[in-house]
Tab-separated table of C-alpha atoms and ligand atoms in Angstrom:
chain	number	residue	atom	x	y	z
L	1	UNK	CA	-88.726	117.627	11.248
L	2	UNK	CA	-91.683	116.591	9.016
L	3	UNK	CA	-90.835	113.263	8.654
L	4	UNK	CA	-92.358	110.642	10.825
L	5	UNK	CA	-91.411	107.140	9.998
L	6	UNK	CA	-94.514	105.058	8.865
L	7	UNK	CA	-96.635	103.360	11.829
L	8	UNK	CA	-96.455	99.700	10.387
L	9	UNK	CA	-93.201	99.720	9.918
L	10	UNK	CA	-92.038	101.488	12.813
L	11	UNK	CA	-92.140	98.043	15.135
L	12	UNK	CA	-90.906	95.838	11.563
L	13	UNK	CA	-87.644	93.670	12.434
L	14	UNK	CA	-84.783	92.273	10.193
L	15	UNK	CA	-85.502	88.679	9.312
L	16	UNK	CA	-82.988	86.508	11.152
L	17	UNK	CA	-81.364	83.359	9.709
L	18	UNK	CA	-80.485	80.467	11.288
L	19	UNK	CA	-76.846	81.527	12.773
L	20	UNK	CA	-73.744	79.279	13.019
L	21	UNK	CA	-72.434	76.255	10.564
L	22	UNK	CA	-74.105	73.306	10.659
L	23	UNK	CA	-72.857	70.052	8.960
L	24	UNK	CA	-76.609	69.290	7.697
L	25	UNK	CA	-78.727	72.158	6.462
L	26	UNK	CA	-82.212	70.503	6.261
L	27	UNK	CA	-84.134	73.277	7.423
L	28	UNK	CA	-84.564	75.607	4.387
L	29	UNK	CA	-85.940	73.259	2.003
L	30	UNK	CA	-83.057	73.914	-0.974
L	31	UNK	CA	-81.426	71.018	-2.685
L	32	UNK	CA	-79.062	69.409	-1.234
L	33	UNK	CA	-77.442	68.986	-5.102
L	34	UNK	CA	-75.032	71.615	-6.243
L	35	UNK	CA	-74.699	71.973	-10.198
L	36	UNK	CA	-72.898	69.290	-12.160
L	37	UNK	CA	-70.020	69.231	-13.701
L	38	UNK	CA	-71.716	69.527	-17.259
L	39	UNK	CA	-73.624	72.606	-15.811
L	40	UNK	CA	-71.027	74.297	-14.203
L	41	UNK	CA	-68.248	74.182	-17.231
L	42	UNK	CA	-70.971	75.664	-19.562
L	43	UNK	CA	-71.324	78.451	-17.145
L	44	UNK	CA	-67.692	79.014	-16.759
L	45	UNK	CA	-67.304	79.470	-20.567
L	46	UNK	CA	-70.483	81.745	-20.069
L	47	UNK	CA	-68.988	84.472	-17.838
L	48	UNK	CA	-66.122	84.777	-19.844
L	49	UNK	CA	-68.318	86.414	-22.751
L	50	UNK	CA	-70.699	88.426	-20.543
L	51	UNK	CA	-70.111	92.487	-20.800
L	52	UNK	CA	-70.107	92.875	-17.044
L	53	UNK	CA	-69.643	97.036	-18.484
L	54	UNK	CA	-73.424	96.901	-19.755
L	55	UNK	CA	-76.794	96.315	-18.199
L	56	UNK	CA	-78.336	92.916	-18.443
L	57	UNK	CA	-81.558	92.103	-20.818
L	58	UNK	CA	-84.353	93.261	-19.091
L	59	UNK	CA	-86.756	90.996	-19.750
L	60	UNK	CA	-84.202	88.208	-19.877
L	61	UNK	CA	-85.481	87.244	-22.869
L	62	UNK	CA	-83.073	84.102	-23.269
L	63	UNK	CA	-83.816	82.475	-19.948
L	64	UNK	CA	-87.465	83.216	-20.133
L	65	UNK	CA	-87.341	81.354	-23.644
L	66	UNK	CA	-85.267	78.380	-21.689
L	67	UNK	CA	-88.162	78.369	-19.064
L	68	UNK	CA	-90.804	78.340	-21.444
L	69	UNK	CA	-89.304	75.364	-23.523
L	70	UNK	CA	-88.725	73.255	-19.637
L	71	UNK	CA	-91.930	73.635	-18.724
L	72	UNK	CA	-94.346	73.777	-22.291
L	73	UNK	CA	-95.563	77.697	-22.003
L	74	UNK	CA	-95.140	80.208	-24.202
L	75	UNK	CA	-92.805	82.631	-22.742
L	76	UNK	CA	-94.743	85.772	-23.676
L	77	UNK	CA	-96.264	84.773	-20.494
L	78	UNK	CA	-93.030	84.335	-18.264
L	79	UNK	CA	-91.315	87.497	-16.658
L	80	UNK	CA	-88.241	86.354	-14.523
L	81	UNK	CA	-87.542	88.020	-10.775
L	82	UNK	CA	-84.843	88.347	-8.427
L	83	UNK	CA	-86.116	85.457	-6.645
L	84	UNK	CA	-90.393	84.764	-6.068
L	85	UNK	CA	-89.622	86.711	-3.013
L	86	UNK	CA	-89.074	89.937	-5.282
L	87	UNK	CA	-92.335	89.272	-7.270
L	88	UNK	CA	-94.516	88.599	-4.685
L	89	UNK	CA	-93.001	91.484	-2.919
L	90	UNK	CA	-93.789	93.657	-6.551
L	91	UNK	CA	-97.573	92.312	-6.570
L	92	UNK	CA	-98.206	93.322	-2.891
L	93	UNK	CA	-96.389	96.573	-3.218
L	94	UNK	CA	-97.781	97.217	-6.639
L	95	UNK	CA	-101.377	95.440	-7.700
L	96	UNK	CA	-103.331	96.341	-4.368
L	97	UNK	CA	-105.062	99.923	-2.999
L	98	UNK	CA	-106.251	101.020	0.243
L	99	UNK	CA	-109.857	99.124	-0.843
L	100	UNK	CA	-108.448	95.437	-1.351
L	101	UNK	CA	-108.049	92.844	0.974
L	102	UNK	CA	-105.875	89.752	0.182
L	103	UNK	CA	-106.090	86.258	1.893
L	104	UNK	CA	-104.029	84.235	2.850
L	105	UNK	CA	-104.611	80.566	4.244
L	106	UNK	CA	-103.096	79.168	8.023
L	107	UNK	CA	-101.013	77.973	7.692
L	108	UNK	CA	-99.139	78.991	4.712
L	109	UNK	CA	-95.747	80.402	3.144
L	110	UNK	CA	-95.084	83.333	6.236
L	111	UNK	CA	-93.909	85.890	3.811
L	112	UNK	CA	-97.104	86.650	2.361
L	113	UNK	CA	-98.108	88.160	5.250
L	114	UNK	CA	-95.440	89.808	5.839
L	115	UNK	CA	-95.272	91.778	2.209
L	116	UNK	CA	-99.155	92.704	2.592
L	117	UNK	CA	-97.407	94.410	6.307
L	118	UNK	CA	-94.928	96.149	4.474
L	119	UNK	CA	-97.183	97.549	2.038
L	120	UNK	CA	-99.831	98.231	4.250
L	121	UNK	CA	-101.979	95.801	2.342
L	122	UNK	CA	-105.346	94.484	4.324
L	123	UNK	CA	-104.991	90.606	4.921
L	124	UNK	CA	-107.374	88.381	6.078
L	125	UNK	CA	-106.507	84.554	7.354
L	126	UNK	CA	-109.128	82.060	5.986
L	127	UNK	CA	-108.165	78.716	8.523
L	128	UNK	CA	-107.482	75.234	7.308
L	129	UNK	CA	-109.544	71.983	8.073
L	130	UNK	CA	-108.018	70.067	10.998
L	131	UNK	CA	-105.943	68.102	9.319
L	132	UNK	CA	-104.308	70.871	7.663
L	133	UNK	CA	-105.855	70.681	3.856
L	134	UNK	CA	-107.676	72.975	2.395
L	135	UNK	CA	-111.789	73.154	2.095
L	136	UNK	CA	-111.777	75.251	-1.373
L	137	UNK	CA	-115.778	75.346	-0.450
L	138	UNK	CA	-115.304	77.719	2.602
L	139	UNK	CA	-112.414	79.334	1.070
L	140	UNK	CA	-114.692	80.357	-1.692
L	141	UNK	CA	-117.430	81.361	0.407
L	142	UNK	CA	-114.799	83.378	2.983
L	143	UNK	CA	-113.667	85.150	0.107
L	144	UNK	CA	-117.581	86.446	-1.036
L	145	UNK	CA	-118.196	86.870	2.759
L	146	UNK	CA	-115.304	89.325	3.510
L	147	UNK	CA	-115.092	90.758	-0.142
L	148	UNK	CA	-111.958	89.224	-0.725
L	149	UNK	CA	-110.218	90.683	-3.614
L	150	UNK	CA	-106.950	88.510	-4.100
L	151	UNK	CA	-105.469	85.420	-2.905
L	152	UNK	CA	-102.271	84.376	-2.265
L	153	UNK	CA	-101.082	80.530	-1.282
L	154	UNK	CA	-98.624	77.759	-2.035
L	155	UNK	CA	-99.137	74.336	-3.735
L	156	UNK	CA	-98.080	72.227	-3.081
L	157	UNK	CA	-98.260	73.799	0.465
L	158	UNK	CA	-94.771	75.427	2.681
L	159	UNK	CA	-94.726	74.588	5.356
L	160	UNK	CA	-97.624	71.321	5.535
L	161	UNK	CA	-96.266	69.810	2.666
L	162	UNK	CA	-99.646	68.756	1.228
L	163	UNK	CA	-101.095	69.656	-1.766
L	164	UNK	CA	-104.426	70.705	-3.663
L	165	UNK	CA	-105.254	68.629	-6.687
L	166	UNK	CA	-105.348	70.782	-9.779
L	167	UNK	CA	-109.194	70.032	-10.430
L	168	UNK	CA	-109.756	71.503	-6.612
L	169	UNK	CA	-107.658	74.691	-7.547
L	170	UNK	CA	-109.455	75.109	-11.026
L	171	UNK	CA	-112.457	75.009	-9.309
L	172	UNK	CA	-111.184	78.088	-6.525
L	173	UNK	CA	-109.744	80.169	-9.933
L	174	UNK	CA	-112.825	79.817	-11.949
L	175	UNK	CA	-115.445	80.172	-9.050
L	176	UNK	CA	-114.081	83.603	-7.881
L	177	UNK	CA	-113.724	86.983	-9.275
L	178	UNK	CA	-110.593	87.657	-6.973
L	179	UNK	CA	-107.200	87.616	-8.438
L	180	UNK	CA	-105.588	84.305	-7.417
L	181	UNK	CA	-101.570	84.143	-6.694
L	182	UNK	CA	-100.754	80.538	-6.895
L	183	UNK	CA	-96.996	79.771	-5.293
L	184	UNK	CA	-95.953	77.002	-6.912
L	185	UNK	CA	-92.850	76.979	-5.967
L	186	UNK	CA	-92.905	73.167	-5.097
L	187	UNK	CA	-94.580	71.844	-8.185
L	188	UNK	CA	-91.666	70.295	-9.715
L	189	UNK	CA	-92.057	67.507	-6.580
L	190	UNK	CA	-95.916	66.698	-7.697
L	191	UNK	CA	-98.083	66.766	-11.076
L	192	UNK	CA	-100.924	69.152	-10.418
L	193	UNK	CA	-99.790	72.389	-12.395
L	194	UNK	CA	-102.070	74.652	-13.718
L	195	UNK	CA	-99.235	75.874	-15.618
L	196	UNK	CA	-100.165	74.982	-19.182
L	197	UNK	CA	-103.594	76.870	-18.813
L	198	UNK	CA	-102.664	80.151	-17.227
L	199	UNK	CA	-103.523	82.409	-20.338
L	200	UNK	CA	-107.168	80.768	-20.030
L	201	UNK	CA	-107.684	82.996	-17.039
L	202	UNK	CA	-108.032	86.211	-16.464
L	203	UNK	CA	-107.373	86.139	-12.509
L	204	UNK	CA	-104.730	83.701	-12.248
L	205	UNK	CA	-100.827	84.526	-11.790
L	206	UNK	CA	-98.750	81.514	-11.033
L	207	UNK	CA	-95.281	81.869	-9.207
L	208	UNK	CA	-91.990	79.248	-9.397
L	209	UNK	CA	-88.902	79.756	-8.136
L	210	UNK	CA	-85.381	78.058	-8.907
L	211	UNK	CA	-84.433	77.814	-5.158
L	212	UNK	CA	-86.242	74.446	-4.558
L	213	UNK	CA	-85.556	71.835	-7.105
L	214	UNK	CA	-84.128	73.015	-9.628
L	215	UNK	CA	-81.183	73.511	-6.748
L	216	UNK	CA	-80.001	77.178	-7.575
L	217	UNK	CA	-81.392	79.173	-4.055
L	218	UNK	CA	-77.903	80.989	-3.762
L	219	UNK	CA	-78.847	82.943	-7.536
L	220	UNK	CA	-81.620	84.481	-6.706
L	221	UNK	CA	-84.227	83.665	-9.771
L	222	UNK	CA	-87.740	83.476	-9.694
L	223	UNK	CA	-90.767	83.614	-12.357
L	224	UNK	CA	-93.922	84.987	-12.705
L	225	UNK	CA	-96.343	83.702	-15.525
L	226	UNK	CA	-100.256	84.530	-16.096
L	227	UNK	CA	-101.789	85.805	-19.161
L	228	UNK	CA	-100.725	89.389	-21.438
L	229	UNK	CA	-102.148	91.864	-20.048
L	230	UNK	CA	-101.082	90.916	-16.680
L	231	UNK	CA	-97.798	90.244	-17.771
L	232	UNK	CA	-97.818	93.595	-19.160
L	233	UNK	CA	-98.360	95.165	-16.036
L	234	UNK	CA	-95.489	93.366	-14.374
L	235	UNK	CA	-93.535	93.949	-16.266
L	236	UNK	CA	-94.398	97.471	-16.317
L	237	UNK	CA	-94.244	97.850	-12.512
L	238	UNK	CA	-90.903	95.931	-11.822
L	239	UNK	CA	-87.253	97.490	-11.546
L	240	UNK	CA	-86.099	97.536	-15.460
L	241	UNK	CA	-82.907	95.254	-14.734
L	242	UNK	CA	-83.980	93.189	-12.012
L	243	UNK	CA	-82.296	89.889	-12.896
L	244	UNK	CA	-78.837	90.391	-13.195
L	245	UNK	CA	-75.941	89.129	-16.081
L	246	UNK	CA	-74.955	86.336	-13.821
L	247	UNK	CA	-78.327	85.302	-12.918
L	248	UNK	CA	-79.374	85.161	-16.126
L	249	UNK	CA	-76.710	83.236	-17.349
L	250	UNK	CA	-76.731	80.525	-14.268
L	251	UNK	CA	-80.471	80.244	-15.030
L	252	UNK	CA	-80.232	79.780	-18.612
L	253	UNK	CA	-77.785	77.069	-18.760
L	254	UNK	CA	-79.670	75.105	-16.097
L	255	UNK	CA	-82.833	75.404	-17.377
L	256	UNK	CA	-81.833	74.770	-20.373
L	257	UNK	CA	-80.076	71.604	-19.403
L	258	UNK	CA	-83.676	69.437	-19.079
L	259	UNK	CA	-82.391	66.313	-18.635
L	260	UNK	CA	-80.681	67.182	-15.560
L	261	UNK	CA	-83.327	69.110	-14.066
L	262	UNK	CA	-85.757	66.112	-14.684
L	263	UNK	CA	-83.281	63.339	-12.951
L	264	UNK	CA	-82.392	66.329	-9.826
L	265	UNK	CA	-86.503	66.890	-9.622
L	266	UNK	CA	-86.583	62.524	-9.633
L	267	UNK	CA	-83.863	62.238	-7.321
L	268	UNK	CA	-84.721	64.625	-4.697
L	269	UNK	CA	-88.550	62.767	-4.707
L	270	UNK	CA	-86.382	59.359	-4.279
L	271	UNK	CA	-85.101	60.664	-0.978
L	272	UNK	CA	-88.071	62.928	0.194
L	273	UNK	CA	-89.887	58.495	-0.052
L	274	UNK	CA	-86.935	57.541	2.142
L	275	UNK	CA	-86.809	60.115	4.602
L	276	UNK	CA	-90.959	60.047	5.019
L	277	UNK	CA	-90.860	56.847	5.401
L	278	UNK	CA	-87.876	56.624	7.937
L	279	UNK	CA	-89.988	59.737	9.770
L	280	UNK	CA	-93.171	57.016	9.782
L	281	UNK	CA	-91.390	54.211	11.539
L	282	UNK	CA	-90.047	56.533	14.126
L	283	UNK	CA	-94.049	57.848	14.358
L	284	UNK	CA	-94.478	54.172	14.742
L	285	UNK	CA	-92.063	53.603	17.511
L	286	UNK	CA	-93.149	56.705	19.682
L	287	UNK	CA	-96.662	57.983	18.653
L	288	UNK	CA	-96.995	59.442	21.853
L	289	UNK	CA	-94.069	61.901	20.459
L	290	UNK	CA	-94.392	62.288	16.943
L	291	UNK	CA	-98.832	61.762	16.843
L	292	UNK	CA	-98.936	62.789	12.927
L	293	UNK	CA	-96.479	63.083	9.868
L	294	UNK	CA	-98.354	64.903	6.902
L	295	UNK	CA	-98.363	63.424	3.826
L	296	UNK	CA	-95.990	64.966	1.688
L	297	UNK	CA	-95.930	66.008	-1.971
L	298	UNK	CA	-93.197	68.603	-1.989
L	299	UNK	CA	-89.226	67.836	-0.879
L	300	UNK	CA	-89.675	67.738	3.157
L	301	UNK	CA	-92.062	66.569	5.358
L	302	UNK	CA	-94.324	67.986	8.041
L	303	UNK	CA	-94.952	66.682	11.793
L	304	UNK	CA	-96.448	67.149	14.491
L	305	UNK	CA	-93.913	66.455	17.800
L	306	UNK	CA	-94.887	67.176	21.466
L	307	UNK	CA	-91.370	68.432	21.779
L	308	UNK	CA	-90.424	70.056	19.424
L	309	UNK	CA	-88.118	72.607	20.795
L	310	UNK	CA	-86.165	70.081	22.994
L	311	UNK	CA	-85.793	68.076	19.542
L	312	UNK	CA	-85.114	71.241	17.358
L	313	UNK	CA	-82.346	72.408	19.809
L	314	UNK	CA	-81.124	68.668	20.257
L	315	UNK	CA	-80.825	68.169	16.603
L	316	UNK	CA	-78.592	71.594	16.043
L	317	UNK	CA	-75.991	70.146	19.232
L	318	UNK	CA	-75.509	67.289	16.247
L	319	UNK	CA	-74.820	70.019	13.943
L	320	UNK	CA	-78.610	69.530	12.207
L	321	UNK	CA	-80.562	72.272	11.803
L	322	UNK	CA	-84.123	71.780	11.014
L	323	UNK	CA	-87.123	74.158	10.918
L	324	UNK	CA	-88.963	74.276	14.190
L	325	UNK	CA	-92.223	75.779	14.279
L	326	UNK	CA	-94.067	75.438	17.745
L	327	UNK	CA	-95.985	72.185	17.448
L	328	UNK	CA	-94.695	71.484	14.091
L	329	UNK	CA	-91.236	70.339	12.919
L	330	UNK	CA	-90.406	70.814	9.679
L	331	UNK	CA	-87.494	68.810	7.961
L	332	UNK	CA	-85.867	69.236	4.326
L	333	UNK	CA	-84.720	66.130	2.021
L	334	UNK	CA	-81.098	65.473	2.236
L	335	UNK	CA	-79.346	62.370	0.237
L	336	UNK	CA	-79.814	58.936	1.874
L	337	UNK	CA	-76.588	59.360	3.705
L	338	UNK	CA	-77.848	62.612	5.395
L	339	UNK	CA	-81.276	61.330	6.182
L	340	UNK	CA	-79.806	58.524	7.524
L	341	UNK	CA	-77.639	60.516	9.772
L	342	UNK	CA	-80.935	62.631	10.980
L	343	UNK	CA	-82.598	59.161	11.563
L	344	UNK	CA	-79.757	58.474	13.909
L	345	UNK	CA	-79.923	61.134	15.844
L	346	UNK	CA	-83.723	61.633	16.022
L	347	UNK	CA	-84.096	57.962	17.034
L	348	UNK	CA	-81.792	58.812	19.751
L	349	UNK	CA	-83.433	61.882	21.079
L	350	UNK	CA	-86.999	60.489	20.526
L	351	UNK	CA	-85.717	57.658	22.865
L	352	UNK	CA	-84.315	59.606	25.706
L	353	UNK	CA	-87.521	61.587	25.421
L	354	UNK	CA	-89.991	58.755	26.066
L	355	UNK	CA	-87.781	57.140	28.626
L	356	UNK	CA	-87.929	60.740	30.340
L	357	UNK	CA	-91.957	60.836	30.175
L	358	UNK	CA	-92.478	57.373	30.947
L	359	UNK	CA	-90.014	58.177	34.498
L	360	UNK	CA	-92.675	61.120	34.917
L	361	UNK	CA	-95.464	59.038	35.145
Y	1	LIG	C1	-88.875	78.988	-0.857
Y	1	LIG	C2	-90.172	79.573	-1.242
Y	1	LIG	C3	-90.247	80.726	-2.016
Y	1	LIG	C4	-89.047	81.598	-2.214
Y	1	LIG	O1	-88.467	81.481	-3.385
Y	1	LIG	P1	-87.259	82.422	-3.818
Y	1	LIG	O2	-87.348	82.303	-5.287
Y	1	LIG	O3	-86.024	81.807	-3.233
Y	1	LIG	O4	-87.476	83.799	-3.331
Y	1	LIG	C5	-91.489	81.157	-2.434
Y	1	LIG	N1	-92.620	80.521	-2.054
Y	1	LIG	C6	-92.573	79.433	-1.279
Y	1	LIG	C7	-93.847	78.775	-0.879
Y	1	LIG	C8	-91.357	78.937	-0.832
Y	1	LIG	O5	-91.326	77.897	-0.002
């Protein structure tokens, strides 16, 4: 046989979910609001019209016009994907060669890294400060020192939660030659877009997805938006009918709907202030077990716990699932009634766990 299967892939494994039902999903950051009422009739009258015979639009010319007028931008610079996933999968697959090396920060969004694997794209991990933000000084000088030719990261930041202020990140776009991917897939939670001035650059793509809040992870939509010519490209590179009838209908009515994304984008803040602050009077009561909660400008929040496994695995015998990542936790808004539930139940574990340590003594 001739064929050999390719060496980087070769030891590649299937991502695994979180398995089994849980009553409280806090652990992939999606909204924990479903569509209203309003939404969901208009869509229903939708699919009755669609011709499921034909392809869908391929540039989704409809919801990229209801994205532009949500968020101010012309949509000549907005192409829509199955998902950010699929676009950031299409830039590493498509926009690098053998001579590029992207970078990517620690910690950061973990499928970066794992699309530059794929694609047998060189990566390069430029460290945060201590306390987990980011120095755009030594990120600017990394990226000279190791001829750096793109870079990828999220702001406001998955999994710390923190964010970069927009003058910081103007400063990293304008000071650098290398293209710049900016994730900013939690934006809606925080007002530092560089949104409204992505045609001024010529190395900037920005990336949002509808998974977070606009609450719509189970359609799959995602956009890409930087200036023509690389929007050209894209859309020259991507799979012609990407974004499928449904999709594009889903996405269209709730985009289009701004009122309701504005009070969902309000809301969800609401309860990411109640469960920080319920997180911070637990921190409080046992600093010995929780010794830092991050401060947070997306919809979850970021800690540090000294046991995090026995906590991660205590939570999910409660029927919560969280996201537990070695000495981090990493917890999702739900409404005030389910935060309140997960204050319950940490409060109880966090207990038992200090009365355990203070016995070791
Ligand atoms: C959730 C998330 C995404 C994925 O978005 P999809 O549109 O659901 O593929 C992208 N980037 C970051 C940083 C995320 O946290």
């Amino acid at each position: 046989m001739n064929y050999t299967i390719p060496q980087r892939i070769e030891q590649m494994t299937p991502y695994e979910p979180i398995t089994g039902e849980y009553e409280l999903r806090l652990d992939a950051n999606e909204s924990y609001r479903s569509l209203s009422e309003d939404q969901l009739s208009r869509i229903v009258e939708g699919l009755r019209t669609l011709s499921y015979n034909r392809y869908p639009d391929p540039y989704a010319v409809k919801l990229c016009r209801a994205f532009g007028d949500l968020y101010g931008i012309d949509p000549k610079f907005v192409t829509a994907g199955n998902g950010s996933d699929e676009l950031i999968a299409l830039l590493c697959g498509t926009f690098f060669t053998d001579r590029d090396t992207v970078a990517v920060f620690s910690q950061d969004f973990s499928m970066y890294r794992v699309y530059c694997e794929t694609y047998g794209v060189a990566c390069k991990v430029i460290p945060k400060r201590e306390d987990l933000t980011i120095d755009v000084d030594a990120a600017l000088e990394f990226i000279q020192r190791e001829k750096i030719t793109a870079l990828i990261f999220s702001n406001p930041c998955n999994p710390t939660s923190i964010g970069l202020k927009a003058e910081e990140v103007r400063r990293l776009v304008s000071q650098t030659d290398a293209l710049v991917i900016l994730d900013e897939a939690y934006m809606d939670f925080w007002d530092q877009s560089l949104l409204s001035e992505v045609e001024r650059y010529e190395n900037l793509i920005i990336l949002k997805t509808c998974s977070k809040a606009i609450g719509l992870a189970g359609i799959r939509l995602g956009f890409l938006i930087a200036n023509e010519k690389i929007t050209k490209l894209v859309r020259a590179v991507k799979s012609p009918y990407n974004v499928n009838l449904m999709t594009q209908l889903y996405g269209e009515a709730v985009l289009s709907d701004r009122e309701g994304v504005r009070s969902a984008a309000k809301e969800l803040i609401q309860s990411k202030w109640d469960l920080e602050e319920k997180i911070r009077s637990l921190a409080r009561e046992f600093p010995e077990e929780i010794p830092m909660v991050y401060p947070s400008d997306t919809n979850f929040v970021f800690l540090r716990a000294k046991h995090g496994k026995e906590i991660f695995e205590s939570l999910l015998t409660e029927s919560i699932a969280i996201r537990y990542m070695g000495d981090y936790l990493r917890i999702s808004t739900g409404s005030k009634e389910e935060n309140q539930r997960l204050y319950q139940a940490l409060s109880k574990i966090l207990s038992q766990l200090s009365q355990k340590g203070g016995e070791q003594k």
